[in-house]
Short mmCIF file of C-alpha atoms and ligand atoms in Angstrom, two decimals:
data_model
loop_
_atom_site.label_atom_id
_atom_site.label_comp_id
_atom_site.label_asym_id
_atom_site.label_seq_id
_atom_site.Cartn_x
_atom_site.Cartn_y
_atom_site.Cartn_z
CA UNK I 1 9.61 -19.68 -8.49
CA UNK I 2 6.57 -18.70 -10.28
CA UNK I 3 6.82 -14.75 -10.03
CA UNK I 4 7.03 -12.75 -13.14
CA UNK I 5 5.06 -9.69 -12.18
CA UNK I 6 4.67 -6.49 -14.03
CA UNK I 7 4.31 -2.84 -11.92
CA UNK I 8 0.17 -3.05 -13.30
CA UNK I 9 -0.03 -6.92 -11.76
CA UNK I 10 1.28 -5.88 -8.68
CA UNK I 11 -1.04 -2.75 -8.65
CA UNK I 12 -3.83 -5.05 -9.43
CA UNK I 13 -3.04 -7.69 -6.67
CA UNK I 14 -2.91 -4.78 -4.34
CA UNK I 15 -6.17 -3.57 -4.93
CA UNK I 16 -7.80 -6.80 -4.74
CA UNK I 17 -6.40 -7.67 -1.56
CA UNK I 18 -7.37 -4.39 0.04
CA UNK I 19 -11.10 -4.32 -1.55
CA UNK I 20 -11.09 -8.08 -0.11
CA UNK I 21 -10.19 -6.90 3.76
CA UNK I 22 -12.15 -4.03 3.16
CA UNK I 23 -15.72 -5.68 1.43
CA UNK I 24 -15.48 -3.64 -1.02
CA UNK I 25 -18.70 -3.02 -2.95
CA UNK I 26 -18.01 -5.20 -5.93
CA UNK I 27 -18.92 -2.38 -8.45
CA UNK I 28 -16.43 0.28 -6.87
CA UNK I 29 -13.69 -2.45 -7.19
CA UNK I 30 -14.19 -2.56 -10.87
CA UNK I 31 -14.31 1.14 -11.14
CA UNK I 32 -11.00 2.13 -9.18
CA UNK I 33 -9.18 -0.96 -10.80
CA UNK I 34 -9.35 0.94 -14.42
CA UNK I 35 -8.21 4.11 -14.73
CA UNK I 36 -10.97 7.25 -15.75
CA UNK I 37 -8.61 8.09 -18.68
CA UNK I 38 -5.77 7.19 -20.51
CA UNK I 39 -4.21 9.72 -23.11
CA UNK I 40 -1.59 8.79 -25.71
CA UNK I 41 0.07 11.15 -27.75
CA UNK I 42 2.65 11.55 -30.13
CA UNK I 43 5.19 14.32 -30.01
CA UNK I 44 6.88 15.38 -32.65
CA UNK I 45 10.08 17.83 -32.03
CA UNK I 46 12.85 19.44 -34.39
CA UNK I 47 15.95 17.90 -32.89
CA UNK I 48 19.10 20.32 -33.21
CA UNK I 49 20.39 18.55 -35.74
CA UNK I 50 17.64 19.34 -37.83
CA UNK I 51 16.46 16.32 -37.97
CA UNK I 52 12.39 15.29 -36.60
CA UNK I 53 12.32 13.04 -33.17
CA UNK I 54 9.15 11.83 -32.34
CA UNK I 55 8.49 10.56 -29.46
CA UNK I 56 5.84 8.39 -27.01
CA UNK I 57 4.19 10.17 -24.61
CA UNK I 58 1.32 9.21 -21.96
CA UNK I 59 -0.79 10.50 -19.00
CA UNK I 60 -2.89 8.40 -17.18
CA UNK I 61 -5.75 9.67 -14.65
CA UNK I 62 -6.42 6.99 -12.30
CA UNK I 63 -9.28 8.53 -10.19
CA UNK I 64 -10.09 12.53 -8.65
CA UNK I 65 -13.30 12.23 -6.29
CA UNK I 66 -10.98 13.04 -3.92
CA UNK I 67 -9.85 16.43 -5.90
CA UNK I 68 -7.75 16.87 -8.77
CA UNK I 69 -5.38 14.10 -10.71
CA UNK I 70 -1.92 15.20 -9.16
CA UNK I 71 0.94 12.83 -9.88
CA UNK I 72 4.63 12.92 -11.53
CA UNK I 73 6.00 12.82 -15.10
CA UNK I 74 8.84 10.84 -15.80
CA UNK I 75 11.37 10.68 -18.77
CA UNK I 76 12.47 7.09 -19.26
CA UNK I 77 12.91 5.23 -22.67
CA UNK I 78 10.67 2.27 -22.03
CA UNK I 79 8.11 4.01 -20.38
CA UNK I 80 4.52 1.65 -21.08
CA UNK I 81 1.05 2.47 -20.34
CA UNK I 82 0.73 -0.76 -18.19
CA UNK I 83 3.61 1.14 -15.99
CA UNK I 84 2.07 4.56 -16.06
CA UNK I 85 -1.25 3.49 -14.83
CA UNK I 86 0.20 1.18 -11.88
CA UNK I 87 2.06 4.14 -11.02
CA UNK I 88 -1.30 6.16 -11.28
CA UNK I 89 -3.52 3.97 -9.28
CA UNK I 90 -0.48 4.28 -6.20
CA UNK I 91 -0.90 7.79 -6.32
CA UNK I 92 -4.67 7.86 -5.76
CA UNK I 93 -3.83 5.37 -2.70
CA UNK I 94 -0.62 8.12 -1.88
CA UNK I 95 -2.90 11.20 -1.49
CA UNK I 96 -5.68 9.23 0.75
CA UNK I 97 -3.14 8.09 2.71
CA UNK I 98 -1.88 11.42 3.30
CA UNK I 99 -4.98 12.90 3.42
CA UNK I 100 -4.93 15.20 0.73
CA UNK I 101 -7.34 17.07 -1.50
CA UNK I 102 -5.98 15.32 -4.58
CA UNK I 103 -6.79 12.19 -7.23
CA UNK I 104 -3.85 10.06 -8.75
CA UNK I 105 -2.28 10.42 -11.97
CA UNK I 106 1.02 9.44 -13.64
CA UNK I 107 2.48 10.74 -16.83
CA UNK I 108 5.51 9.89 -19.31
CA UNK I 109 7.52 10.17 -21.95
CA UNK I 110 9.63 7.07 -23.83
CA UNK I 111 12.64 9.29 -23.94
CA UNK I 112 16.56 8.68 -22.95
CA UNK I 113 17.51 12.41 -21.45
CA UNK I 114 21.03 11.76 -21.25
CA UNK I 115 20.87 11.48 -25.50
CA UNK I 116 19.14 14.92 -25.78
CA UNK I 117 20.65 18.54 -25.15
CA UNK I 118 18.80 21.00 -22.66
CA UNK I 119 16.74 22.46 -25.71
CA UNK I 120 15.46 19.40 -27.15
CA UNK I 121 14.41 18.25 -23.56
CA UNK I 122 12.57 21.57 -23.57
CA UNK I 123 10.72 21.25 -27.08
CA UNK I 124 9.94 18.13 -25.89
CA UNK I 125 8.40 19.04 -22.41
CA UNK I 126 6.22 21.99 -24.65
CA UNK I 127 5.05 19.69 -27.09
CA UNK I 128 4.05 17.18 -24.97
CA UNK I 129 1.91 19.85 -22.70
CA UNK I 130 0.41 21.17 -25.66
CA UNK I 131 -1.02 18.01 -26.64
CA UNK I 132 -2.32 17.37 -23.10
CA UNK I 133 -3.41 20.70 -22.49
CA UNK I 134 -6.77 20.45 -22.45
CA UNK I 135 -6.73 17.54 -19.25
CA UNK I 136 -4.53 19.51 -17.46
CA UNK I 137 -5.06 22.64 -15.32
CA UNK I 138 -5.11 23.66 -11.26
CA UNK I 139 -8.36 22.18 -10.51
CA UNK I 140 -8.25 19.33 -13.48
CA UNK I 141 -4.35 17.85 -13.38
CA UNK I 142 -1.44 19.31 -11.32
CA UNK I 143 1.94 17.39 -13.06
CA UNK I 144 5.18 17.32 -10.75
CA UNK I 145 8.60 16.14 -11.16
CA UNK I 146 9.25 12.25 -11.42
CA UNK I 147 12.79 10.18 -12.18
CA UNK I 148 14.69 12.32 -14.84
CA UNK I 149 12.44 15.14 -14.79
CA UNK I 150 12.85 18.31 -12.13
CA UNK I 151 12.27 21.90 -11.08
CA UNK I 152 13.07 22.93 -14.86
CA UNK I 153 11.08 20.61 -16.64
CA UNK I 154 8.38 22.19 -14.02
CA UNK I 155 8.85 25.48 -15.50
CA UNK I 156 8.79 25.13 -19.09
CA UNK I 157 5.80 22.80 -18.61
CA UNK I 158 4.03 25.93 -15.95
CA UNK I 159 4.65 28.28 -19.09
CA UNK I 160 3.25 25.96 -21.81
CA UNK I 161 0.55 26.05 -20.05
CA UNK I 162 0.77 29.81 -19.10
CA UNK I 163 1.12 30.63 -22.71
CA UNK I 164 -1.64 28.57 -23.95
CA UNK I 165 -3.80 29.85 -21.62
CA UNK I 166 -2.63 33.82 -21.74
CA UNK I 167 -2.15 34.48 -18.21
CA UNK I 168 0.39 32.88 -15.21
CA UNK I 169 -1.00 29.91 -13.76
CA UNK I 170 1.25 28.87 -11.57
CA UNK I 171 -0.88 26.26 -9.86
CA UNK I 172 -0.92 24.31 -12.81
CA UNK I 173 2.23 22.07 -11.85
CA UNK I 174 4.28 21.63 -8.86
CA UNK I 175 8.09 21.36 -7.84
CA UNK I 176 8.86 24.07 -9.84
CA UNK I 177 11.73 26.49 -8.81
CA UNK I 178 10.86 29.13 -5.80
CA UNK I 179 11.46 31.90 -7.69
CA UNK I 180 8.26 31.06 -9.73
CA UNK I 181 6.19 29.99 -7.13
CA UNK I 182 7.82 26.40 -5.94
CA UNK I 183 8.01 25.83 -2.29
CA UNK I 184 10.71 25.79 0.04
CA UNK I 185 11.58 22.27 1.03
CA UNK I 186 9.36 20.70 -2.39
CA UNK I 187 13.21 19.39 -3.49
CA UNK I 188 13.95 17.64 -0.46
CA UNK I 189 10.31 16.66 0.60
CA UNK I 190 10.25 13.17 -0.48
CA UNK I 191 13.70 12.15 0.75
CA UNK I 192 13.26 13.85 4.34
CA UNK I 193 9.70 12.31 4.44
CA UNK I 194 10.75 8.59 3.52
CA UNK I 195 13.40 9.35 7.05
CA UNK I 196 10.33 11.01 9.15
CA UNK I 197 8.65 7.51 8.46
CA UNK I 198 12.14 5.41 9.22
CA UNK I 199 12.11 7.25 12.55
CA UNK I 200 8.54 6.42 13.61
CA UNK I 201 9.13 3.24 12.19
CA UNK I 202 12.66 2.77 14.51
CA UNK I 203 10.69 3.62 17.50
CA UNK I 204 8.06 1.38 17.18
CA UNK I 205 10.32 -1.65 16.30
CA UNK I 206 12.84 -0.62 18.65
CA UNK I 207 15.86 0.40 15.94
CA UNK I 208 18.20 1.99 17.11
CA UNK I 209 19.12 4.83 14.49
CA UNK I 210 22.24 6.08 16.39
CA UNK I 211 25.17 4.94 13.70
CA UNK I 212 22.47 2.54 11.89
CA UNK I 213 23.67 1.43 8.72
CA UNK I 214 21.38 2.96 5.82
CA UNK I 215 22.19 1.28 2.13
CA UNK I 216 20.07 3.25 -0.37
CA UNK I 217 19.43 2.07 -3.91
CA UNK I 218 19.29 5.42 -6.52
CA UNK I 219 21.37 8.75 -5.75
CA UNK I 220 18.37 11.14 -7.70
CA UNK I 221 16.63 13.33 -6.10
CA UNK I 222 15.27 10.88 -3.35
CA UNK I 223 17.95 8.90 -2.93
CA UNK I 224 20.30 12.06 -2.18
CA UNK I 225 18.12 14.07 0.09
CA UNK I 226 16.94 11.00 1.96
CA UNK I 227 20.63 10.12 2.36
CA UNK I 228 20.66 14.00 4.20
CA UNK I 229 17.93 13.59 6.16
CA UNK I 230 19.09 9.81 7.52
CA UNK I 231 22.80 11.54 8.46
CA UNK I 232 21.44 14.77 9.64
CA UNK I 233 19.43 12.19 12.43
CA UNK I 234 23.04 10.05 13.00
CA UNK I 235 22.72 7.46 11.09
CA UNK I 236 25.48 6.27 8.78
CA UNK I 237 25.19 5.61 4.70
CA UNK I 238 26.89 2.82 4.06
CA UNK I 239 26.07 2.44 0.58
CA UNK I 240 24.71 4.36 -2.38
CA UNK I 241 23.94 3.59 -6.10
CA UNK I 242 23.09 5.03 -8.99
CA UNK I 243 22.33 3.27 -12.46
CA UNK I 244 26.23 2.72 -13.26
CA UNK I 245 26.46 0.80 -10.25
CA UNK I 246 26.85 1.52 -6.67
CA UNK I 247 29.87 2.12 -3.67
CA UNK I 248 30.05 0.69 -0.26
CA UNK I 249 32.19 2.35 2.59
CA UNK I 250 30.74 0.27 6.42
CA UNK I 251 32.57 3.46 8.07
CA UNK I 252 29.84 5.67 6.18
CA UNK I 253 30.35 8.25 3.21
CA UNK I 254 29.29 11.76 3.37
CA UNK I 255 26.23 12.42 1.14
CA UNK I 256 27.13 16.03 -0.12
CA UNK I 257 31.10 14.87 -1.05
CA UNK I 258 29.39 12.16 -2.90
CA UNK I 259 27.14 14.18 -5.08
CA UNK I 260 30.10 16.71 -6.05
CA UNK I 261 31.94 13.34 -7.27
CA UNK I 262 29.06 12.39 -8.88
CA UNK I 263 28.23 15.75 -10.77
CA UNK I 264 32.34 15.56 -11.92
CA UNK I 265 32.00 12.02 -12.78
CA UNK I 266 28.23 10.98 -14.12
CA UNK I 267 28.75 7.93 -11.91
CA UNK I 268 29.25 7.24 -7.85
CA UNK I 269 31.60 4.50 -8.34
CA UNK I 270 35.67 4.99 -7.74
CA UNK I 271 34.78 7.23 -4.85
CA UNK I 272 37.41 7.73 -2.26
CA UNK I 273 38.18 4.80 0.30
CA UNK I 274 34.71 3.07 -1.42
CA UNK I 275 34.33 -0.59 -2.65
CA UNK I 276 32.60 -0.42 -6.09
CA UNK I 277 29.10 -2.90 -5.75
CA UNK I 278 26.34 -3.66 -8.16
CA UNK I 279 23.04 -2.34 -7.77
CA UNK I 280 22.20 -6.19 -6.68
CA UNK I 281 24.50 -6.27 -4.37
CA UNK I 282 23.40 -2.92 -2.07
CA UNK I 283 20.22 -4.33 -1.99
CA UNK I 284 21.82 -7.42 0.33
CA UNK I 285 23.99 -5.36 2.07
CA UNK I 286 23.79 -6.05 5.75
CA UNK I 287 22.76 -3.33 6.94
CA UNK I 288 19.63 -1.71 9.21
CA UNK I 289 17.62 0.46 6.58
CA UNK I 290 17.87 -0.06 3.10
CA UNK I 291 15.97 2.37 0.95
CA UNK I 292 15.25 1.35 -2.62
CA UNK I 293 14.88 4.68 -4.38
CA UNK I 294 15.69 4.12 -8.08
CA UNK I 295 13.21 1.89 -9.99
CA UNK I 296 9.89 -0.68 -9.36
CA UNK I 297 10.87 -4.46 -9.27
CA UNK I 298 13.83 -4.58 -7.37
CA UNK I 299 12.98 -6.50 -4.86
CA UNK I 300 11.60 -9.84 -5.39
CA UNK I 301 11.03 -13.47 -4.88
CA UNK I 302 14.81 -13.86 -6.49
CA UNK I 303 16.44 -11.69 -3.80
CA UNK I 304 14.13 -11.66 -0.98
CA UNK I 305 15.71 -14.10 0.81
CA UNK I 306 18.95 -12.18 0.74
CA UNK I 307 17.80 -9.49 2.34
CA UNK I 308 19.20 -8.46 5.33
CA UNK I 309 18.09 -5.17 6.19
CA UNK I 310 16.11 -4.99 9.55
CA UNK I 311 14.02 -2.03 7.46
CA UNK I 312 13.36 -1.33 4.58
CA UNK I 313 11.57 1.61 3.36
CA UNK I 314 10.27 2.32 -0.36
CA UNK I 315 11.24 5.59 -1.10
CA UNK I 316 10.62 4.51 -5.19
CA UNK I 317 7.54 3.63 -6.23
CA UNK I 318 6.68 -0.30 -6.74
CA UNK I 319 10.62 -1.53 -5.49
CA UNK I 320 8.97 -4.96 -4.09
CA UNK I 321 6.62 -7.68 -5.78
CA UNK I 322 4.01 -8.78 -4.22
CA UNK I 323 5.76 -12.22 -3.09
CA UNK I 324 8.63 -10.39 -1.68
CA UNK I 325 6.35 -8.40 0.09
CA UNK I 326 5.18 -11.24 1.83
CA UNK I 327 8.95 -12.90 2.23
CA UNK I 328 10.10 -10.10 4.07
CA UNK I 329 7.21 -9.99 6.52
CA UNK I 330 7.75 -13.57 7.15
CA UNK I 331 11.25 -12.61 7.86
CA UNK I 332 10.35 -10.16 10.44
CA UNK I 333 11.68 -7.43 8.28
CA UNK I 334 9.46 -3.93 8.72
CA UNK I 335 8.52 -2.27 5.21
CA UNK I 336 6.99 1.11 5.04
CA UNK I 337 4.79 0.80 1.80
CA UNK I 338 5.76 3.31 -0.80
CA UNK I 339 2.30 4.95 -0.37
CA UNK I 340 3.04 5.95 3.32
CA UNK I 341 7.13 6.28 2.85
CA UNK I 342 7.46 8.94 -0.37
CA UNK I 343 4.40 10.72 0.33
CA UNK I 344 6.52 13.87 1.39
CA UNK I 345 6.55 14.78 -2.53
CA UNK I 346 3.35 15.29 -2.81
CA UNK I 347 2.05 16.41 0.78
CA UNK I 348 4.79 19.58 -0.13
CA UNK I 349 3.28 19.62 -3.72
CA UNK I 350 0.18 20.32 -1.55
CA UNK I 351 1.58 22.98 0.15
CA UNK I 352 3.17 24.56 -3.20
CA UNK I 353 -0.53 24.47 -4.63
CA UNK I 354 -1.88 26.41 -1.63
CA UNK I 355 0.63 28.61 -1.79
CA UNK I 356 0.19 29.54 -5.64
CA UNK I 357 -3.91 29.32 -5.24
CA UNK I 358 -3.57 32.31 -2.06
CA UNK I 359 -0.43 33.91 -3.48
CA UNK I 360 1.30 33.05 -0.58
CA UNK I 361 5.08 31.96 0.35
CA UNK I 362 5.39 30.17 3.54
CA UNK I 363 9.13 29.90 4.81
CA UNK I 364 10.79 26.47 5.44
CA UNK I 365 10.49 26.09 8.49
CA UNK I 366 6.47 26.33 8.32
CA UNK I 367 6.88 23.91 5.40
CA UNK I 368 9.06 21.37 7.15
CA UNK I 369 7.17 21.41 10.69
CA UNK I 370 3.77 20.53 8.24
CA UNK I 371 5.42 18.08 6.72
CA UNK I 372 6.50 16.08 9.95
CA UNK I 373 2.93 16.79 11.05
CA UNK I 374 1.52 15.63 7.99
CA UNK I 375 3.80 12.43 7.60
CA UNK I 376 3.18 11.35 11.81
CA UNK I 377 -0.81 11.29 11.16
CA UNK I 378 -0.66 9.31 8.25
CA UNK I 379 2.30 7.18 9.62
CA UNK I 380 -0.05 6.45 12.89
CA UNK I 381 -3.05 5.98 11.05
CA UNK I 382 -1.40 2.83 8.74
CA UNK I 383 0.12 1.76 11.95
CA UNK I 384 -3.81 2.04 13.39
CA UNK I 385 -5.16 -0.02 10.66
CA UNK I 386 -2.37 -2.70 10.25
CA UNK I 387 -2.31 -3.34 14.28
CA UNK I 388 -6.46 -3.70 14.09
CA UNK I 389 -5.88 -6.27 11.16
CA UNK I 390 -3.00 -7.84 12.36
CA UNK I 391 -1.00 -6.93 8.87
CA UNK I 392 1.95 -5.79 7.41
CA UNK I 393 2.17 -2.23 6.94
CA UNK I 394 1.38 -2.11 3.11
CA UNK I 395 -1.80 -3.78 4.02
CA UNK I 396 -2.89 -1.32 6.31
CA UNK I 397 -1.75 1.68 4.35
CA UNK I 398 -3.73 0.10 0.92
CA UNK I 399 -6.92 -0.30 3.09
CA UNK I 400 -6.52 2.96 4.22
CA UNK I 401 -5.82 4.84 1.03
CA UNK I 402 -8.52 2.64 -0.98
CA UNK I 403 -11.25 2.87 2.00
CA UNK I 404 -11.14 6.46 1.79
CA UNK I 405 -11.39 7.09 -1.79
CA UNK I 406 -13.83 4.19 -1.88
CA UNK I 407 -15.87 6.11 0.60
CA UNK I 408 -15.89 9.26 -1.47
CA UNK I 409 -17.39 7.05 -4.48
CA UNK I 410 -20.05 6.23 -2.13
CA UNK I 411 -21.23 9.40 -1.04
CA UNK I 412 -21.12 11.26 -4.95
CA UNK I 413 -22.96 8.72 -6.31
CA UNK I 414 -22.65 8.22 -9.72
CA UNK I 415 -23.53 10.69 -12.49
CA UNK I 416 -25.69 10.60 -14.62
P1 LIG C 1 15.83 10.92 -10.29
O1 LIG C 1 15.74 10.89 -11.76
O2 LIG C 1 16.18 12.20 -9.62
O3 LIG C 1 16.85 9.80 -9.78
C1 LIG C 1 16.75 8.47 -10.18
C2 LIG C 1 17.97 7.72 -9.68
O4 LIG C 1 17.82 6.34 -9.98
C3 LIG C 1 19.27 8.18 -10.33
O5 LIG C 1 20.30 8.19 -9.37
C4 LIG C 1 19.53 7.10 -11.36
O6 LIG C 1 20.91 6.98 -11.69
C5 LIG C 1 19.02 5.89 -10.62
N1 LIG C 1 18.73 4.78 -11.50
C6 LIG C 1 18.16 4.80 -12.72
N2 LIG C 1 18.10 3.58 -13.22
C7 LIG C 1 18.63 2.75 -12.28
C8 LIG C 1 18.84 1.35 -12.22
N3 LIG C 1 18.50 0.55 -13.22
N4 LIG C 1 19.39 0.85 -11.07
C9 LIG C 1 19.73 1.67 -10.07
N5 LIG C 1 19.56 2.98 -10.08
C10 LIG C 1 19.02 3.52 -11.18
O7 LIG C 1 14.40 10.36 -9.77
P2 LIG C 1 13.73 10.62 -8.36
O8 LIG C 1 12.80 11.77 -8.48
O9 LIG C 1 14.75 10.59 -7.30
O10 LIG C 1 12.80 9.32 -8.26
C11 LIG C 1 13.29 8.09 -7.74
C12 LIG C 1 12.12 7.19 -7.36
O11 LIG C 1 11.33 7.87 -6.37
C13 LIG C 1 11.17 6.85 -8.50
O12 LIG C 1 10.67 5.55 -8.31
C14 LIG C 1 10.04 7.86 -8.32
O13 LIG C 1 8.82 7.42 -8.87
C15 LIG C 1 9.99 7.92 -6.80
N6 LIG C 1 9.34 9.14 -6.27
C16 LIG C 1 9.84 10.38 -6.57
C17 LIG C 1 9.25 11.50 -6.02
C18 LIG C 1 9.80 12.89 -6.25
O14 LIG C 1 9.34 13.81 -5.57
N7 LIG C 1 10.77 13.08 -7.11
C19 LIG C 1 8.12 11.36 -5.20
C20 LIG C 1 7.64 10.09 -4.90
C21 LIG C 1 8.27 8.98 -5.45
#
């Protein structure tokens, strides 16, 4: 089958097809489909061995009429700028959709964390702020935690900054720890928001989530707390993977006993009264919701056939190409777009920078309840768009994420 799509293709094909449904002024279509900068650096750390590692690092603002770049930074090892900036055009789309105050951006670093000790990670994270530092800033870039970075990355990268500067800025980043001005519930956000969307999503496809059989693809941060969130409302995780490989268990496994195996282990597999499966395999699984929350390109004209899921929702950014996208809605499968389904992350992230900009700490509860709020609206208003248009859900949520930074183009004009 001719599909051999990279995440910046299937950014690109997304765009078009919204800016097509929407008439898009031809000249705004040009501008949001390149990003406003791109920033490669270099950084150069002493590795405790003594020895120099230098490493590839990138950020990539995609567009901020709409407020500040906000987006994540991930540590992988073959991290490209094509990647980056797919991943920073979906979160410009991401904070329309969830209507908030912020621009997309996407940052990186070409490194394998499970090589490098705790300290190295850390001289990296420093060095790589410093040369950024000048982009970045409350009311310019607010970073947050992506795959293999977390709460601690947060903080040395909040004190680079802070240093640099000469005073605490703790609005410069996001999903940092709460003793340093994170927010409750910024951990969990994305996982319990992805299951907020699964249960509007049951209701209006009449799912029955009682005992429904979850698979989910990646056991990170996502992956885990989404695998809460879907037992705390009944149903049962069947299956779980990380990037050893994955464990299947149709009676359901417990989330929380799985992580503790996990931590002992570095792997899920060879967990108790589990079948060991390949990452290949969850995603066939029959099951009711599967929830890809590991890489982009997992799903795709060579598997879509085999899906079986009754739901899936894209809790990691880019799972499905564009051709799957459309083989699954021809299959009567529901999929809620990553843009509506792991908006959580950054609606808290949100929250967090309110927080840190009034010097305020709002308790979980207050947190949570904004977050279902916050996640219903924006679920409702894709659901609005897609039933007007007769369209999948991706559809609606790209013409409603584009349309609205589109319109913000409009009314700022363009300077000079
Ligand atoms: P993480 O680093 O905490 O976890 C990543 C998980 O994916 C790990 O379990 C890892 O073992 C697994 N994995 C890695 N390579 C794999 C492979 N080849 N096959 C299967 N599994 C593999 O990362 P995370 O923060 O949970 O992010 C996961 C996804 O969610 C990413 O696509 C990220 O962009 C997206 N996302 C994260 C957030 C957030 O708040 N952290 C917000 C929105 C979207």
């Amino acid at each position: 089958m001719a599909e051999e799509h990279t995440p910046l293709s299937v950014a690109q094909t997304q765009l078009k097809l919204a800016a097509k449904k929407l008439k898009l002024d031809s000249g705004i279509y040009k501008m949001l489909s390149k990003p406003k900068r791109s920033i490669l650096v270099s950084i150069d750390v002493r590795l405790d061995n003594g020895a120099i590692g230098v490493f590839n690092g990138v950020r990539v603002q995609h567009w901020d009429v709409r407020g500040p770049f906000k987006g994540g930074i991930r540590y992988y090892p073959s991290i490209t700028l094509d990647e980056v900036t797919a991943l920073s055009m979906l979160m410009t789309w991401k904070c329309a959709v969830a209507d908030i105050p912020f621009g997309g951006a996407k940052g990186g670093v070409c490194v394998d964390t499970k090589k490098m000790s705790k300290t190295e990670l850390e001289r990296v994270t420093r060095r790589y702020v410093s040369l950024i530092v000048d982009y970045l800033g409350p009311h310019r870039d607010i970073p947050a935690p992506d795959m293999y970075t977390d709460a601690q990355t947060m903080a040395w990268i909040m004190d680079t900054y802070s240093q640099l500067k000469g005073y605490s800025v703790p609005e410069s980043v996001t999903g940092k720890p709460v003793e340093i001005g994170g927010s409750e519930g910024r951990t969990e956000a994305t996982g319990r928001g992805v299951i907020h969307c699964v249960k509007q999503a049951a209701a209006n496809n009449s799912v029955k989530l009682k005992n429904a059989a979850v698979a989910i693809q990646g056991f990170g941060n996502v992956g885990y707390h989404a695998a809460v969130a879907a037992q705390e409302i009944g149903c049962k995780v069947v299956a779980v993977s990380d990037s050893t490989g994955g464990i299947y268990c149709a009676d359901g496994l417990n989330p929380a006993d799985v992580l503790v195996h996990k931590e002992k282990n570095k792997s899920v597999q060879n967990y108790k009264d589990c079948k060991n499966i390949t990452n290949e395999e969850l995603l066939e699984l029959p099951c009711d919701v599967l929830i890809p929350a590991a890489m982009g390109n997992q799903i795709t004209c060579n598997n879509a056939d085999r899906i079986k899921a009754k739901m899936v929702a894209e809790a990691a950014n880019g799972p499905t190409t564009t051709e799957a996208d459309k083989a699954l809605y021809e299959k009567g499968i529901c999929l809620i777009p990553d843009i509506l389904a792991n908006s959580g992350g950054v609606t808290v992230s949100y929250f967090e920078w309110v927080q840190n900009l009034t010097r305020e700490q709002w308790p979980l509860e207050k947190v949570n309840r904004k977050l279902e709020t916050k996640m219903t609206k924006a679920f409702n208003d894709v659901v609005a768009i897609s039933e007007k248009e007769e369209s999948d859900l991706r559809t609606g949520a790209l013409m409603l994420g584009v349309g609205r930074v589109a319109n913000a183009i409009k009314v700022l004009g363009l300077w000079p």
